[in-house]
PDB file of C-alpha atoms in Angstrom:
ATOM      1  CA  MET A   1      17.101   0.687  -5.477  1.00  0.00           C
ATOM      2  CA  ASP A   2      16.524   1.491  -2.069  1.00  0.00           C
ATOM      3  CA  ASP A   3      16.621   5.467  -1.669  1.00  0.00           C
ATOM      4  CA  PHE A   4      18.573   5.577   1.733  1.00  0.00           C
ATOM      5  CA  TYR A   5      21.219   3.257   0.830  1.00  0.00           C
ATOM      6  CA  ASP A   6      23.880   3.290  -2.120  1.00  0.00           C
ATOM      7  CA  PRO A   7      26.551   0.564  -2.156  1.00  0.00           C
ATOM      8  CA  ALA A   8      29.172   3.200  -2.995  1.00  0.00           C
ATOM      9  CA  TRP A   9      28.888   4.777   0.439  1.00  0.00           C
ATOM     10  CA  PRO A  10      31.246   3.983   2.811  1.00  0.00           C
ATOM     11  CA  PRO A  11      30.076   1.807   5.806  1.00  0.00           C
ATOM     12  CA  GLY A  12      28.176   3.477   8.219  1.00  0.00           C
ATOM     13  CA  THR A  13      26.998   6.502   6.080  1.00  0.00           C
ATOM     14  CA  VAL A  14      23.296   7.421   6.642  1.00  0.00           C
ATOM     15  CA  ARG A  15      21.512  10.100   4.690  1.00  0.00           C
ATOM     16  CA  LEU A  16      20.229  12.776   6.998  1.00  0.00           C
ATOM     17  CA  GLN A  17      17.513  14.174   4.754  1.00  0.00           C
ATOM     18  CA  GLN A  18      15.513  12.834   1.825  1.00  0.00           C
ATOM     19  CA  LEU A  19      13.579  15.012  -0.306  1.00  0.00           C
ATOM     20  CA  PHE A  20       9.974  13.989  -1.224  1.00  0.00           C
ATOM     21  CA  ASP A  21      10.443  15.974  -4.446  1.00  0.00           C
ATOM     22  CA  ASN A  22      13.008  18.362  -5.768  1.00  0.00           C
ATOM     23  CA  GLU A  23      10.345  21.250  -5.765  1.00  0.00           C
ATOM     24  CA  SER A  24       8.868  20.578  -2.420  1.00  0.00           C
ATOM     25  CA  LYS A  25       9.805  22.099   1.046  1.00  0.00           C
ATOM     26  CA  ASP A  26       8.493  19.187   2.753  1.00  0.00           C
ATOM     27  CA  ALA A  27      11.256  16.809   3.688  1.00  0.00           C
ATOM     28  CA  GLU A  28      11.631  14.144   6.630  1.00  0.00           C
ATOM     29  CA  ILE A  29      14.317  14.243   8.670  1.00  0.00           C
ATOM     30  CA  ILE A  30      15.848  11.261   9.882  1.00  0.00           C
ATOM     31  CA  LEU A  31      17.970  11.651  12.911  1.00  0.00           C
ATOM     32  CA  GLN A  32      20.776   9.739  13.394  1.00  0.00           C
ATOM     33  CA  PRO A  33      21.930   8.889  16.361  1.00  0.00           C
ATOM     34  CA  ARG A  34      18.248   8.605  17.342  1.00  0.00           C
ATOM     35  CA  PRO A  35      17.484  10.214  20.590  1.00  0.00           C
ATOM     36  CA  THR A  36      16.393   8.043  23.606  1.00  0.00           C
ATOM     37  CA  ASP A  37      13.946   8.708  26.290  1.00  0.00           C
ATOM     38  CA  ASN A  38      16.793   9.030  28.850  1.00  0.00           C
ATOM     39  CA  PRO A  39      16.938  12.696  29.834  1.00  0.00           C
ATOM     40  CA  ASN A  40      20.867  12.416  30.210  1.00  0.00           C
ATOM     41  CA  ASP A  41      21.069  11.823  26.615  1.00  0.00           C
ATOM     42  CA  PRO A  42      22.763  14.830  25.139  1.00  0.00           C
ATOM     43  CA  LEU A  43      20.567  14.972  22.451  1.00  0.00           C
ATOM     44  CA  ASN A  44      17.561  15.976  24.906  1.00  0.00           C
ATOM     45  CA  TRP A  45      19.496  18.585  26.700  1.00  0.00           C
ATOM     46  CA  PRO A  46      17.957  22.031  26.272  1.00  0.00           C
ATOM     47  CA  LYS A  47      20.048  24.288  23.872  1.00  0.00           C
ATOM     48  CA  TRP A  48      21.438  26.283  26.631  1.00  0.00           C
ATOM     49  CA  SER A  49      23.069  23.343  28.593  1.00  0.00           C
ATOM     50  CA  LYS A  50      24.533  22.004  25.077  1.00  0.00           C
ATOM     51  CA  ILE A  51      26.395  25.622  24.470  1.00  0.00           C
ATOM     52  CA  ILE A  52      27.291  25.383  28.402  1.00  0.00           C
ATOM     53  CA  ASN A  53      28.857  21.868  27.512  1.00  0.00           C
ATOM     54  CA  LEU A  54      30.361  22.770  24.259  1.00  0.00           C
ATOM     55  CA  GLY A  55      32.091  26.025  26.085  1.00  0.00           C
ATOM     56  CA  LEU A  56      33.348  23.782  28.917  1.00  0.00           C
ATOM     57  CA  ALA A  57      34.720  21.328  26.722  1.00  0.00           C
ATOM     58  CA  SER A  58      36.624  23.736  24.371  1.00  0.00           C
ATOM     59  CA  PHE A  59      38.174  25.495  27.573  1.00  0.00           C
ATOM     60  CA  TYR A  60      39.283  22.421  28.505  1.00  0.00           C
ATOM     61  CA  ALA A  61      41.136  21.659  25.280  1.00  0.00           C
ATOM     62  CA  MET A  62      42.449  24.977  25.295  1.00  0.00           C
ATOM     63  CA  VAL A  63      44.071  24.769  28.747  1.00  0.00           C
ATOM     64  CA  VAL A  64      45.363  21.362  27.816  1.00  0.00           C
ATOM     65  CA  TYR A  65      46.786  23.009  24.156  1.00  0.00           C
ATOM     66  CA  ALA A  66      48.280  25.849  26.280  1.00  0.00           C
ATOM     67  CA  PHE A  67      50.036  23.446  28.942  1.00  0.00           C
ATOM     68  CA  PHE A  68      52.030  21.811  26.144  1.00  0.00           C
ATOM     69  CA  ASN A  69      52.279  23.657  23.301  1.00  0.00           C
ATOM     70  CA  ALA A  70      52.036  27.531  24.200  1.00  0.00           C
ATOM     71  CA  THR A  71      54.807  27.324  26.646  1.00  0.00           C
ATOM     72  CA  GLY A  72      57.975  26.466  23.842  1.00  0.00           C
ATOM     73  CA  PRO A  73      58.265  30.470  23.540  1.00  0.00           C
ATOM     74  CA  THR A  74      58.838  31.190  27.175  1.00  0.00           C
ATOM     75  CA  TRP A  75      61.478  28.266  27.240  1.00  0.00           C
ATOM     76  CA  GLY A  76      64.235  30.806  26.642  1.00  0.00           C
ATOM     77  CA  PRO A  77      63.149  33.367  29.577  1.00  0.00           C
ATOM     78  CA  MET A  78      62.395  30.457  31.844  1.00  0.00           C
ATOM     79  CA  GLY A  79      65.625  28.554  31.434  1.00  0.00           C
ATOM     80  CA  ASP A  80      67.565  31.910  31.858  1.00  0.00           C
ATOM     81  CA  GLU A  81      65.366  32.916  35.114  1.00  0.00           C
ATOM     82  CA  LEU A  82      65.537  29.691  36.563  1.00  0.00           C
ATOM     83  CA  HIS A  83      68.474  28.026  35.552  1.00  0.00           C
ATOM     84  CA  PHE A  84      66.781  25.065  33.452  1.00  0.00           C
ATOM     85  CA  SER A  85      68.945  23.419  30.840  1.00  0.00           C
ATOM     86  CA  SER A  86      67.356  23.072  27.329  1.00  0.00           C
ATOM     87  CA  ALA A  87      67.516  19.243  28.237  1.00  0.00           C
ATOM     88  CA  THR A  88      65.276  19.612  31.280  1.00  0.00           C
ATOM     89  CA  LEU A  89      63.011  21.751  29.214  1.00  0.00           C
ATOM     90  CA  LEU A  90      62.969  18.966  26.377  1.00  0.00           C
ATOM     91  CA  ASN A  91      62.363  16.030  28.923  1.00  0.00           C
ATOM     92  CA  THR A  92      59.626  18.058  30.639  1.00  0.00           C
ATOM     93  CA  TYR A  93      57.869  18.552  27.466  1.00  0.00           C
ATOM     94  CA  ALA A  94      58.359  14.747  26.394  1.00  0.00           C
ATOM     95  CA  ILE A  95      56.664  13.547  29.770  1.00  0.00           C
ATOM     96  CA  GLY A  96      53.876  15.910  29.189  1.00  0.00           C
ATOM     97  CA  CYS A  97      53.340  14.695  25.712  1.00  0.00           C
ATOM     98  CA  ALA A  98      53.520  10.986  26.949  1.00  0.00           C
ATOM     99  CA  THR A  99      51.170  11.598  29.678  1.00  0.00           C
ATOM    100  CA  LEU A 100      48.648  13.326  27.147  1.00  0.00           C
ATOM    101  CA  ALA A 101      49.097  10.393  24.922  1.00  0.00           C
ATOM    102  CA  LEU A 102      48.724   7.361  27.575  1.00  0.00           C
ATOM    103  CA  GLY A 103      46.182   9.232  29.677  1.00  0.00           C
ATOM    104  CA  ALA A 104      43.251   9.194  27.602  1.00  0.00           C
ATOM    105  CA  PRO A 105      43.473   5.489  27.315  1.00  0.00           C
ATOM    106  CA  MET A 106      44.224   4.836  30.615  1.00  0.00           C
ATOM    107  CA  LEU A 107      41.140   7.024  31.813  1.00  0.00           C
ATOM    108  CA  ILE A 108      38.602   5.515  29.396  1.00  0.00           C
ATOM    109  CA  PRO A 109      38.007   2.570  31.095  1.00  0.00           C
ATOM    110  CA  PHE A 110      37.451   4.732  34.267  1.00  0.00           C
ATOM    111  CA  ALA A 111      34.645   6.977  32.261  1.00  0.00           C
ATOM    112  CA  LEU A 112      33.012   3.928  31.268  1.00  0.00           C
ATOM    113  CA  LYS A 113      32.667   2.526  34.558  1.00  0.00           C
ATOM    114  CA  TYR A 114      31.802   5.771  36.875  1.00  0.00           C
ATOM    115  CA  GLY A 115      30.745   8.312  34.047  1.00  0.00           C
ATOM    116  CA  SER A 116      32.450  10.769  32.109  1.00  0.00           C
ATOM    117  CA  ARG A 117      31.839  13.606  35.056  1.00  0.00           C
ATOM    118  CA  PRO A 118      34.186  12.238  37.661  1.00  0.00           C
ATOM    119  CA  VAL A 119      36.677  11.767  35.205  1.00  0.00           C
ATOM    120  CA  TYR A 120      36.410  15.499  33.967  1.00  0.00           C
ATOM    121  CA  VAL A 121      36.213  16.883  37.519  1.00  0.00           C
ATOM    122  CA  PHE A 122      39.301  14.745  38.377  1.00  0.00           C
ATOM    123  CA  SER A 123      41.450  15.483  35.364  1.00  0.00           C
ATOM    124  CA  SER A 124      40.656  19.217  35.849  1.00  0.00           C
ATOM    125  CA  LEU A 125      41.596  19.270  39.504  1.00  0.00           C
ATOM    126  CA  ALA A 126      44.763  17.605  38.419  1.00  0.00           C
ATOM    127  CA  GLN A 127      45.226  20.353  35.601  1.00  0.00           C
ATOM    128  CA  PHE A 128      44.507  23.124  38.328  1.00  0.00           C
ATOM    129  CA  ALA A 129      46.883  21.763  40.805  1.00  0.00           C
ATOM    130  CA  ILE A 130      49.888  20.825  38.288  1.00  0.00           C
ATOM    131  CA  SER A 131      49.564  24.773  37.031  1.00  0.00           C
ATOM    132  CA  ILE A 132      49.753  25.932  40.278  1.00  0.00           C
ATOM    133  CA  TRP A 133      52.662  23.759  41.228  1.00  0.00           C
ATOM    134  CA  ALA A 134      54.341  24.800  37.746  1.00  0.00           C
ATOM    135  CA  ALA A 135      53.839  28.433  38.544  1.00  0.00           C
ATOM    136  CA  ARG A 136      55.527  27.994  42.249  1.00  0.00           C
ATOM    137  CA  THR A 137      58.401  26.386  40.512  1.00  0.00           C
ATOM    138  CA  GLN A 138      61.737  28.176  41.703  1.00  0.00           C
ATOM    139  CA  SER A 139      64.272  25.513  40.438  1.00  0.00           C
ATOM    140  CA  ALA A 140      64.887  22.419  38.280  1.00  0.00           C
ATOM    141  CA  GLY A 141      64.613  20.414  41.819  1.00  0.00           C
ATOM    142  CA  ASP A 142      61.032  21.586  42.059  1.00  0.00           C
ATOM    143  CA  TRP A 143      60.386  20.802  38.387  1.00  0.00           C
TER     144      TRP A 143
END
């Protein structure tokens, strides 16, 4: 039987390390996915670039989370101050969730055609503009 494949494994499973013997410290590392010669391949990026990319992606995810989920506790004071009905706030939340759910499948073709950087920049600028607009809201009509 091949040491790299076990029929009980789910399809797509890859063994990352095969030890030559149990006592030896020698090991053959099998890189999966295999790095290419392309300098734009993230597997070839320097460590600092990977850390910055992870930080930016994490910050992006945190901002999206804050826009949709962290605003719930502010609905009471916001409704009192801006005279929003609970139906308006719930509809706004539903529109945000629908945009989040439909936005990714709609933006994926653009990312595949033009690259992910323009999509990230566009969506970040859109989030920035929407957050400024939301902060300047004075009435339900503005919302």
